[in-house]
XYZ file of C-alpha atoms in Angstrom:
636
model
C 0.000 0.000 0.000
C 1.343 3.424 -0.825
C 2.491 5.385 2.180
C 1.295 8.741 0.892
C -2.290 10.003 1.018
C -4.582 8.771 -1.719
C -5.763 12.244 -2.671
C -2.169 13.305 -3.282
C -1.592 10.319 -5.534
C -4.765 10.992 -7.463
C -3.782 14.577 -8.033
C -0.404 13.520 -9.353
C -1.926 11.098 -11.819
C -4.470 13.591 -13.060
C -2.055 16.495 -13.344
C 1.268 14.986 -14.309
C 2.533 15.020 -17.861
C 2.537 11.396 -18.940
C 4.356 10.279 -22.062
C 4.424 6.988 -23.899
C 7.836 5.543 -23.050
C 8.498 2.326 -24.865
C 12.226 2.229 -24.146
C 13.647 5.737 -24.507
C 14.865 8.305 -22.028
C 13.084 8.581 -18.697
C 10.157 10.889 -18.197
C 11.175 14.093 -16.461
C 9.304 17.136 -15.320
C 10.405 20.397 -17.017
C 12.521 22.821 -15.021
C 11.260 26.347 -14.444
C 11.541 28.418 -17.586
C 11.702 25.389 -19.900
C 8.852 24.552 -22.268
C 6.601 21.859 -20.915
C 6.298 18.486 -22.605
C 3.054 17.698 -24.419
C 0.763 15.787 -22.123
C -1.050 12.577 -22.868
C -4.551 12.973 -21.525
C -5.517 10.450 -18.860
C -8.433 8.401 -20.273
C -11.722 9.890 -19.141
C -13.013 6.500 -17.988
C -10.013 6.076 -15.757
C -10.312 9.617 -14.326
C -13.989 9.078 -13.597
C -13.354 5.740 -11.879
C -10.554 7.114 -9.699
C -12.665 10.066 -8.592
C -15.670 7.943 -7.754
C -13.822 5.051 -6.114
C -11.034 6.682 -4.170
C -9.514 3.918 -2.048
C -6.229 3.175 -0.286
C -4.596 1.651 -3.373
C -2.073 3.163 -5.736
C -3.541 5.093 -8.632
C -0.491 4.130 -10.673
C -1.445 0.453 -10.481
C -5.146 0.989 -11.248
C -6.174 0.895 -14.908
C -9.008 2.608 -16.740
C -11.412 -0.251 -16.004
C -10.882 -0.200 -12.253
C -8.616 -3.229 -12.086
C -6.126 -2.960 -9.229
C -2.862 -4.702 -9.969
C -1.598 -6.194 -6.732
C 0.223 -9.184 -8.235
C 3.642 -8.852 -9.884
C 5.474 -11.595 -11.764
C 9.226 -11.080 -12.169
C 11.292 -13.134 -14.590
C 14.734 -13.802 -13.105
C 16.317 -15.277 -16.225
C 15.632 -16.164 -19.850
C 17.636 -19.389 -19.583
C 16.169 -22.810 -18.910
C 17.521 -26.306 -18.376
C 14.639 -27.861 -20.363
C 13.454 -27.362 -23.957
C 9.668 -27.680 -23.891
C 7.512 -27.698 -26.975
C 5.040 -24.904 -26.363
C 7.494 -22.636 -24.607
C 10.506 -22.430 -26.888
C 10.335 -21.926 -30.667
C 11.583 -24.629 -33.002
C 14.768 -22.714 -33.859
C 15.529 -21.636 -30.296
C 15.566 -18.082 -28.961
C 18.229 -15.388 -29.083
C 19.180 -14.701 -25.478
C 19.578 -11.162 -24.255
C 23.197 -10.183 -23.472
C 23.891 -10.419 -19.759
C 24.591 -6.686 -19.546
C 21.036 -5.965 -20.710
C 19.384 -8.159 -18.074
C 18.196 -6.787 -14.768
C 20.757 -7.028 -11.989
C 19.794 -8.304 -8.561
C 19.758 -4.776 -7.169
C 17.541 -3.568 -10.036
C 15.104 -6.403 -9.420
C 14.894 -5.530 -5.732
C 14.570 -1.797 -6.451
C 11.578 -2.400 -8.724
C 10.072 -4.896 -6.274
C 10.290 -2.375 -3.440
C 8.614 0.271 -5.578
C 5.728 -1.984 -6.594
C 5.199 -3.265 -3.044
C 5.181 0.290 -1.731
C 2.399 1.073 -4.232
C 0.205 -1.846 -3.179
C 1.557 -5.105 -4.687
C 1.177 -7.810 -2.036
C 2.136 -10.872 -4.089
C 5.269 -11.475 -6.150
C 5.935 -14.601 -8.162
C 9.417 -15.364 -9.497
C 9.491 -16.952 -12.950
C 11.891 -17.470 -15.832
C 13.043 -19.174 -18.023
C 13.760 -21.405 -15.044
C 14.218 -19.214 -11.948
C 15.987 -21.893 -9.907
C 19.025 -21.875 -12.189
C 19.794 -18.307 -11.081
C 22.627 -18.617 -8.510
C 21.300 -15.924 -6.159
C 17.637 -16.978 -6.184
C 17.667 -17.842 -2.462
C 19.127 -14.441 -1.593
C 16.522 -12.684 -3.769
C 13.717 -14.495 -1.943
C 15.240 -13.596 1.420
C 15.457 -9.901 0.532
C 11.915 -9.855 -0.865
C 10.756 -11.396 2.394
C 11.936 -8.263 4.195
C 9.563 -6.002 2.252
C 6.784 -4.702 4.474
C 3.361 -5.350 2.966
C 4.404 -8.282 0.775
C 2.235 -11.195 1.866
C 3.098 -13.892 -0.688
C 6.336 -14.865 -2.433
C 5.775 -17.610 -4.981
C 7.857 -19.333 -7.610
C 7.000 -21.187 -10.815
C 9.543 -23.883 -11.631
C 10.032 -26.923 -13.799
C 11.047 -28.771 -10.628
C 14.432 -30.068 -11.766
C 16.357 -28.264 -8.991
C 13.495 -27.952 -6.542
C 14.217 -30.826 -4.148
C 17.766 -29.565 -3.633
C 16.914 -25.875 -3.123
C 13.495 -25.933 -1.466
C 14.651 -26.244 2.171
C 16.796 -23.103 1.716
C 14.025 -21.297 -0.153
C 11.505 -22.095 2.573
C 13.821 -20.688 5.240
C 14.310 -17.579 3.093
C 10.547 -16.987 2.997
C 9.128 -18.749 -0.058
C 5.429 -19.276 0.578
C 3.935 -20.706 -2.655
C 5.085 -23.155 -5.323
C 3.875 -23.929 -8.842
C 5.544 -26.901 -10.547
C 5.183 -27.500 -14.268
C 4.524 -31.103 -15.286
C 2.737 -32.104 -18.488
C 2.859 -35.886 -18.258
C 3.103 -38.701 -15.735
C 4.732 -41.022 -18.281
C 8.536 -40.818 -17.994
C 9.153 -41.609 -21.662
C 6.726 -38.926 -22.802
C 8.288 -36.449 -20.374
C 11.655 -36.884 -22.067
C 10.052 -36.368 -25.465
C 8.228 -33.190 -24.419
C 11.171 -31.487 -22.711
C 14.022 -33.052 -24.715
C 15.882 -33.687 -21.497
C 15.939 -36.284 -18.751
C 14.582 -35.282 -15.360
C 11.169 -36.845 -14.696
C 12.407 -38.394 -11.466
C 13.858 -35.087 -10.243
C 10.551 -33.316 -10.819
C 8.721 -36.006 -8.855
C 11.235 -35.675 -6.040
C 10.632 -31.923 -6.042
C 6.870 -32.374 -5.722
C 7.374 -34.891 -2.938
C 9.768 -32.545 -1.136
C 7.247 -29.668 -1.325
C 4.559 -31.877 0.237
C 7.009 -33.100 2.863
C 7.877 -29.512 3.849
C 4.215 -28.656 4.358
C 3.320 -26.620 1.264
C -0.408 -26.958 0.702
C -1.607 -26.944 -1.871
C 1.329 -27.722 -4.134
C 0.186 -26.416 -7.508
C 1.007 -28.572 -10.536
C 0.652 -26.821 -13.909
C -0.211 -29.070 -16.852
C -0.526 -27.583 -20.353
C -2.996 -29.831 -22.178
C -2.264 -30.477 -25.860
C -4.397 -32.623 -28.119
C -2.702 -35.745 -29.337
C -0.006 -35.474 -26.711
C -1.313 -35.649 -23.154
C -5.081 -35.140 -23.034
C -5.488 -38.854 -22.329
C -3.706 -38.370 -18.986
C -6.263 -36.029 -17.424
C -7.815 -38.788 -15.252
C -4.359 -39.876 -14.065
C -3.557 -36.360 -12.866
C -6.927 -36.007 -11.158
C -6.525 -39.337 -9.359
C -3.378 -37.994 -7.688
C -5.472 -35.446 -5.802
C -7.266 -38.193 -3.895
C -4.538 -38.572 -1.306
C -2.173 -35.681 -1.989
C -2.531 -31.944 -1.258
C -2.157 -31.002 -4.913
C -3.948 -28.390 -6.968
C -3.604 -29.805 -10.483
C -4.130 -26.920 -12.891
C -4.996 -27.838 -16.463
C -3.958 -24.976 -18.760
C -5.409 -24.434 -22.209
C -2.651 -24.451 -24.819
C -1.896 -20.812 -25.618
C -0.275 -19.182 -28.662
C 3.162 -17.599 -28.309
C 5.733 -16.621 -30.878
C 7.275 -19.696 -32.461
C 5.207 -22.449 -30.833
C 3.074 -23.096 -33.956
C -0.201 -22.826 -32.088
C -3.360 -23.840 -33.869
C -6.901 -24.340 -32.731
C -6.893 -28.106 -33.255
C -4.122 -28.573 -30.685
C -6.088 -26.812 -27.974
C -8.321 -28.828 -25.642
C -10.930 -26.483 -24.214
C -11.943 -26.248 -20.577
C -15.436 -27.570 -21.345
C -14.050 -30.588 -23.165
C -11.666 -31.375 -20.308
C -14.455 -30.991 -17.772
C -16.772 -33.293 -19.752
C -14.012 -35.917 -19.916
C -13.463 -35.862 -16.160
C -17.164 -35.909 -15.313
C -17.550 -39.155 -17.221
C -15.362 -40.760 -14.557
C -16.247 -38.498 -11.622
C -19.800 -37.169 -12.083
C -19.686 -35.892 -8.495
C -17.009 -33.317 -9.393
C -18.018 -30.103 -7.581
C -17.228 -26.518 -8.528
C -15.652 -24.485 -5.742
C -16.312 -20.787 -5.102
C -14.063 -18.590 -7.213
C -11.487 -16.516 -5.391
C -11.226 -12.824 -6.178
C -8.950 -12.139 -9.186
C -8.325 -15.868 -9.619
C -7.362 -17.130 -13.060
C -8.522 -20.646 -12.242
C -11.895 -22.384 -12.160
C -11.520 -24.780 -9.239
C -13.240 -28.151 -8.717
C -12.986 -30.905 -6.151
C -14.145 -34.483 -5.885
C -15.838 -35.055 -2.501
C -13.492 -36.892 -0.172
C -10.372 -36.029 -2.165
C -7.581 -34.195 -0.389
C -6.543 -32.036 -3.336
C -8.419 -30.297 -6.112
C -8.429 -29.629 -9.847
C -8.388 -26.254 -11.580
C -8.695 -25.036 -15.158
C -6.874 -22.037 -16.607
C -9.225 -20.991 -19.387
C -7.198 -18.216 -21.014
C -8.429 -19.065 -24.509
C -12.017 -20.337 -24.266
C -13.242 -18.213 -21.324
C -10.832 -15.374 -20.608
C -10.632 -13.780 -17.155
C -9.431 -10.363 -18.295
C -12.160 -8.558 -16.365
C -10.594 -9.438 -13.015
C -6.943 -9.476 -14.058
C -4.667 -8.056 -11.366
C -1.312 -9.134 -12.842
C 1.677 -7.258 -14.175
C 4.889 -8.792 -15.501
C 8.503 -7.681 -15.599
C 10.650 -9.574 -18.086
C 14.239 -10.583 -17.398
C 15.479 -7.661 -19.509
C 13.402 -5.214 -17.509
C 10.352 -4.597 -19.671
C 6.938 -4.125 -18.094
C 4.136 -6.146 -19.729
C 0.646 -5.255 -18.586
C -0.902 -8.188 -20.504
C 0.615 -11.609 -21.079
C -0.820 -11.702 -24.601
C -0.117 -8.088 -25.473
C 2.884 -7.088 -27.536
C 3.409 -3.626 -26.033
C 6.167 -3.269 -23.458
C 7.788 -0.455 -21.503
C 11.457 -0.572 -20.492
C 11.857 0.066 -16.782
C 15.513 -0.964 -17.003
C 16.372 1.949 -19.309
C 14.765 4.459 -16.979
C 16.466 2.968 -13.928
C 19.872 3.139 -15.576
C 19.258 6.668 -16.752
C 18.837 7.712 -13.127
C 15.059 8.159 -13.055
C 13.616 9.073 -9.687
C 10.952 6.990 -7.964
C 8.331 9.527 -8.983
C 9.428 9.374 -12.625
C 9.340 5.575 -12.592
C 5.823 5.674 -11.181
C 4.739 7.975 -13.983
C 6.073 5.495 -16.570
C 4.374 2.574 -14.802
C 1.120 4.486 -14.405
C 1.057 5.395 -18.091
C 1.569 1.743 -19.111
C -1.101 0.451 -16.726
C -3.472 3.156 -17.912
C -3.148 1.906 -21.486
C -4.088 -1.664 -20.589
C -6.975 -2.889 -22.705
C -10.244 -4.303 -21.435
C -9.385 -7.806 -22.678
C -7.016 -9.646 -24.944
C -7.711 -10.008 -28.645
C -8.999 -13.604 -28.592
C -7.231 -16.840 -29.402
C -7.295 -16.532 -33.184
C -6.075 -12.945 -33.237
C -3.419 -13.656 -30.607
C -2.022 -16.473 -32.721
C -1.362 -13.950 -35.519
C 0.208 -11.312 -33.271
C 3.928 -10.836 -32.803
C 4.728 -11.540 -29.166
C 7.656 -12.914 -27.231
C 8.129 -16.671 -27.063
C 6.871 -17.963 -23.728
C 10.384 -18.624 -22.458
C 11.231 -14.927 -22.838
C 8.165 -13.889 -20.829
C 7.994 -16.443 -18.055
C 7.799 -20.142 -17.408
C 4.820 -22.425 -17.478
C 7.047 -25.403 -18.454
C 9.792 -25.173 -21.251
C 11.100 -28.078 -26.265
C 12.023 -27.606 -29.697
C 9.321 -29.210 -31.789
C 5.704 -28.156 -31.900
C 3.205 -30.736 -30.643
C 1.358 -32.503 -33.429
C -1.881 -31.196 -34.828
C -3.663 -34.481 -34.190
C -7.298 -34.116 -33.222
C -7.342 -37.603 -31.769
C -5.573 -40.919 -31.772
C -8.111 -43.680 -31.934
C -8.013 -47.438 -31.690
C -10.769 -49.590 -33.115
C -12.618 -51.215 -30.242
C -12.714 -54.533 -32.053
C -8.935 -54.830 -32.100
C -7.731 -57.476 -29.670
C -4.332 -58.436 -31.068
C -1.927 -59.443 -28.306
C 0.261 -56.495 -27.381
C -2.101 -53.787 -28.650
C -3.878 -52.174 -25.736
C -5.235 -48.886 -24.558
C -3.244 -47.034 -21.929
C -3.732 -48.425 -18.457
C -4.122 -45.871 -15.702
C -1.367 -46.038 -13.122
C -2.451 -43.206 -10.867
C -3.240 -45.367 -7.871
C 0.185 -46.957 -8.072
C 1.805 -43.532 -8.356
C -0.071 -42.269 -5.304
C 0.993 -45.331 -3.332
C 4.619 -44.723 -4.230
C 4.425 -41.041 -3.350
C 2.812 -41.784 -0.001
C 5.651 -44.137 0.776
C 8.288 -41.663 -0.308
C 9.202 -43.775 -3.337
C 9.080 -42.638 -6.914
C 8.655 -44.522 -10.182
C 11.806 -45.582 -11.920
C 11.960 -46.720 -15.504
C 14.146 -46.195 -18.569
C 13.253 -43.130 -20.584
C 12.327 -44.300 -24.059
C 12.516 -41.640 -26.737
C 9.179 -41.084 -28.445
C 7.979 -38.736 -31.151
C 4.390 -38.155 -32.188
C 4.339 -37.509 -35.920
C 1.667 -36.871 -38.494
C -1.540 -34.973 -38.785
C -4.864 -35.149 -40.487
C -8.320 -36.599 -40.055
C -9.146 -39.330 -39.405
C -6.039 -40.491 -37.575
C -5.096 -44.143 -37.146
C -2.283 -45.022 -34.829
C -1.005 -48.383 -33.656
C 1.519 -49.150 -30.973
C 2.932 -52.570 -30.196
C 3.843 -52.150 -26.559
C 2.146 -52.749 -23.286
C 2.545 -49.302 -21.788
C 5.387 -49.432 -19.340
C 3.384 -47.421 -16.842
C 0.892 -50.293 -16.716
C 3.589 -52.697 -15.592
C 4.013 -52.784 -11.799
C 7.679 -53.697 -12.239
C 8.306 -50.317 -13.822
C 6.909 -48.569 -10.753
C 9.097 -50.332 -8.227
C 12.610 -49.067 -7.539
C 15.172 -51.633 -8.639
C 18.916 -51.661 -8.047
C 20.916 -50.323 -10.955
C 24.469 -50.991 -11.991
C 26.894 -48.268 -10.914
C 27.778 -45.777 -13.599
C 30.956 -46.453 -15.541
C 33.572 -44.103 -14.100
C 35.146 -43.285 -17.446
C 33.426 -40.935 -19.879
C 32.029 -41.847 -23.317
C 34.557 -43.190 -25.781
C 34.885 -41.539 -29.197
C 33.511 -43.319 -32.240
C 36.054 -45.689 -33.769
C 37.763 -44.997 -37.084
C 38.172 -48.755 -37.614
C 35.556 -51.282 -38.739
C 34.912 -53.385 -35.657
C 33.481 -56.364 -37.585
C 36.638 -56.897 -39.659
C 39.749 -58.646 -38.308
C 43.370 -57.809 -39.105
C 43.263 -59.959 -42.238
C 40.222 -58.088 -43.560
C 37.864 -60.966 -42.931
C 34.440 -60.645 -41.305
C 34.527 -61.337 -37.595
C 32.106 -61.121 -34.723
C 33.001 -58.655 -31.954
C 33.807 -60.246 -28.585
C 31.532 -58.570 -26.017
C 32.319 -60.968 -23.185
C 34.316 -58.412 -21.236
C 31.852 -55.543 -21.565
C 29.674 -54.579 -18.597
C 25.906 -54.975 -18.761
C 24.171 -51.608 -19.108
C 20.689 -50.446 -19.991
C 20.469 -50.005 -23.787
C 17.731 -48.173 -25.694
C 17.606 -47.434 -29.416
C 15.005 -45.761 -31.613
C 14.849 -46.003 -35.410
C 12.419 -44.711 -37.988
C 11.338 -45.202 -41.593
C 8.899 -43.535 -43.948
C 6.753 -45.328 -46.540
C 5.537 -42.970 -49.273
C 2.374 -44.720 -50.452
C 0.840 -42.258 -52.876
C -2.745 -40.969 -52.619
C -4.582 -44.145 -53.736
C -2.840 -46.633 -51.468
C -2.784 -44.103 -48.631
C -6.557 -43.700 -48.712
C -7.094 -47.479 -48.661
C -4.737 -47.862 -45.696
C -6.350 -44.934 -43.906
C -9.833 -46.422 -44.328
C -8.610 -50.016 -43.810
C -10.005 -51.130 -47.163
C -7.088 -53.229 -48.480
C -8.113 -56.711 -49.595
C -5.144 -58.237 -47.778
C -6.368 -56.865 -44.473
C -5.218 -54.262 -41.969
C -1.828 -53.149 -43.256
C -0.927 -51.206 -40.122
C -1.528 -54.113 -37.758
C 0.329 -56.591 -39.955
C 3.286 -54.232 -40.384
C 3.381 -53.507 -36.692
C 3.511 -57.209 -35.803
C 6.160 -57.789 -38.473
C 8.288 -55.060 -36.921
C 8.061 -56.660 -33.478
C 8.936 -60.071 -34.877
C 11.850 -58.677 -36.885
C 13.393 -57.040 -33.824
C 13.427 -60.403 -32.051
C 14.978 -62.168 -35.071
C 17.653 -59.608 -35.920
C 20.601 -61.898 -35.111
C 19.215 -64.470 -37.564
C 18.879 -61.880 -40.340
C 22.098 -59.866 -39.851
C 24.999 -62.346 -39.763
C 27.376 -60.642 -37.309
C 24.801 -59.365 -34.845
C 24.770 -60.851 -31.362
C 21.584 -62.335 -30.069
C 20.032 -59.866 -27.641
C 17.361 -60.705 -25.075
C 15.060 -57.755 -25.617
C 13.060 -56.576 -22.619
C 10.846 -54.202 -24.597
C 9.891 -53.594 -28.234
C 7.591 -50.847 -29.386
C 6.506 -50.226 -32.974
C 4.328 -47.261 -33.870
C 2.828 -46.483 -37.266
C 1.203 -43.154 -37.929
C -0.399 -41.676 -41.005
C 1.064 -38.503 -42.481
C -1.604 -36.980 -44.709
C 0.689 -34.223 -45.998
C 2.939 -36.767 -47.738
C 0.468 -39.645 -48.194
C 2.864 -41.650 -46.084
C 3.119 -43.918 -43.089
C 5.780 -43.040 -40.523
C 7.247 -46.050 -38.744
C 8.958 -45.659 -35.413
C 10.563 -48.576 -33.598
C 12.232 -48.612 -30.205
C 14.044 -51.507 -28.563
C 15.369 -51.919 -25.061
C 17.594 -54.467 -23.375
C 20.095 -54.808 -20.586
C 23.337 -56.292 -21.764
C 26.875 -55.793 -23.111
C 25.873 -54.751 -26.625
C 23.574 -52.154 -28.135
C 20.168 -52.631 -29.737
C 20.337 -50.153 -32.631
C 20.397 -52.970 -35.190
C 17.256 -54.418 -33.640
C 15.517 -51.051 -33.883
C 16.671 -50.481 -37.485
C 15.649 -53.998 -38.524
C 12.264 -53.552 -36.892
C 11.583 -50.254 -38.693
C 12.846 -51.566 -42.045
C 10.836 -54.789 -41.954
C 7.689 -52.953 -40.885
C 8.185 -50.639 -43.888
C 8.789 -53.605 -46.227
C 5.624 -55.257 -44.933
C 3.623 -52.144 -45.782
C 5.031 -52.285 -49.289
C 4.004 -55.931 -49.575
C 0.496 -55.181 -48.307
C 0.009 -52.319 -50.788
C 1.948 -53.389 -53.887
C -1.172 -54.732 -55.633
C -2.593 -51.205 -55.583
C 0.574 -49.337 -56.557
C 4.168 -50.182 -57.392
C 5.098 -46.523 -57.105
C 5.785 -46.857 -53.377
C 9.014 -45.483 -51.950
C 10.739 -46.598 -48.748
C 12.732 -43.684 -47.384
C 14.481 -42.181 -44.391
C 15.423 -45.437 -42.685
C 17.641 -44.141 -39.909
C 18.750 -44.411 -36.319
C 17.059 -41.670 -34.320
C 18.763 -42.200 -30.979
C 20.636 -44.671 -28.818
C 21.520 -44.593 -25.136
C 23.803 -46.751 -23.052
C 27.208 -48.265 -23.722
C 30.814 -47.085 -23.454
C 30.691 -44.948 -26.588
C 28.015 -42.697 -25.155
C 24.596 -41.600 -26.337
C 23.529 -40.527 -29.813
C 20.599 -38.259 -30.646
C 19.941 -37.214 -34.210
C 19.297 -33.474 -34.423
C-alpha cells in the first residue's frame, strides 16, 4: 500500500505530464523556464473511476477499467535447463546479453517500488528461476519487504528438491511446478531432457515440507497428453495437490493452432464421465482458475481458461521480463522498459509515472485466441515459465483405436495413478528407462497403432530396482576402424564378453511414401489383404526379435521391450514407422531397432503393392541410442 495520502496520488496522476515511453529516455518534469512536454490525456473513464472510487490503493497500479494490480510476476532469467515444446520456438531463442538483463539490485529496487504502491504478491518466474545462482538471496530480501504477503515461484522442478529447504527458510510461501505428463518416456520427449524423477522428487519434497496446496501446472495439448487427465486427477485423492490444467496458448514460435487446444469444457466433460460428483468451488477474487474438487479427495483440480473463457475482467497481474520490460498483458505485444529508466537515473516519482502510463493503457481484454495467434509476441520462455522443447506438438485431433482390435500387445493405456499415489505416499518414486518417443503426423481421421504394453501399466516399472553403478570413465569416441573386420580383412564377430551390462535403448524410424490411392485405402482399412498397419506392426516386433538371424554378425540380444508405432502422415500420403528396442546387456540394440523399422516398412510395401508399385521406402535411420561405453547418440 502506498504510504502517501490517496488524494495526493490521485492529483499527481491527473495532473502529471505522462508520455508513452516504450524504451527511450526517462520521463522528467520540465525545469522552471523550460517549455513543458506535451501531455497525454488520462483516459476519461479512468479519471472518472478514480474520482468515484477513491480507495487506499495506488492510482499508478489501477487501470481505466478499475482493475487494481496487486500481483507482480518477475522473470529472473531467460535461460532454462529444459526445452519444452510450447514454450521455446523450433529454432531456439536469441538470449539477451547479460549486460542488458536486470541485476539483482535492479530487481529488488523495482520490487520495493511496486510493493510500496500496493503489490502484495510477487511470483518469481523465468526461463527457469531456480538456475539463477542468487535466487535464495533474492527471496530472502523480498521477504523483508513490508506489505508483501506472498512470495511464490514457478519452476520446472528439476532443482526444486535440492533448493526448497533453503528457499523455505528464506521466505518462499507458494510453489507452482510445471509437469505435463506422468509417463517418464513422454516427459523426455516433451522437454528433450531427462529429469522426470527429479521433478517427482521436487513435488514430494514440497509436500514433505508442508506446502499446501502444491500447484502442478499441466498444459494440455491434443494428441499429446489429453489422455492423462484422469491420471492427474486421481493424484489429488490422497495428496494436497492443486492440479491446474492450462489451455494451450499461442506464443511466438510455438506453432499454435486451434486443433491442438483442448478447451476447458471438453476437459471438464471428460473428467465428469469418470467423476460425475465433481463439484465446482467458489471462485477466489482475481483468480485465473476455475476450481473443482471431488468429494473426499484431499486435493483439487483447476482449469486455466485463457483461450475459451478469458478472465481479463478481473486481471490483477503485471509482468517484468528478465530484460526489464513491463508487460501489462501476457498476450499483449506492447512493453515499456523500466531498465532503461532505472539506468538513466530516473527518480521513484518518474518511474511511477512510466508505470502508471503503461497500466493506464491496458486494454479491457485480450484479442482472442485466433487474433493472438497472428500477433507478434515474445516466445513464452522470454516472458515467463509455465514449463519449457524444440518441436511443436502434433496437430492431431485424436488418436483412436478400433474397439474390435484385440491383437496381443495392442492395448489402450492403463491408468497407473493409484500406483503412483501409493509410491508417493511411501516416499518412493517410479523408476523406468526413458524411451525416446515422437508423435508424428496430422490429419483426419487419424489411425495409430503401438505394439507395446505401456510401461506405466507394468508394476515392475513402478518399483525401484537396483541399478548398476555408472561407468567411471566418460564416453569413448567413435572408432575410425571397422569393428566387424579382423586384421586380415575378414568378417569377424566382436567379442563382447568383457563388456559390462548396461541399460540399452535405441530408436529407429522409416517412412513409406504410399501415394494418394494406397494411402486412402490404408487410412480407411479397405485393403483386400487386411489391416496393413496391424500386420506391419507385428512384423516389426517379430523382426526385432529375429535380428541376429537376419544380420549375420549381430549378437543375439534378449530384448526386454519392443515398441513399434505407425502413424499416417496426410501431408505426404505416407506412413511413418517408429521402432524402439530396449535391453540390458553388453551390446547395443540399434540394429534391432533399425531392422524392426525396415521390416515394418517392407511389410507395408508388400500389403500395398497390388494397388501401386510406385511406393518409396525412405528415411530409414537411427534416431537415438543410449547406453554403452561410446556414449549416447541423438539425431538433431
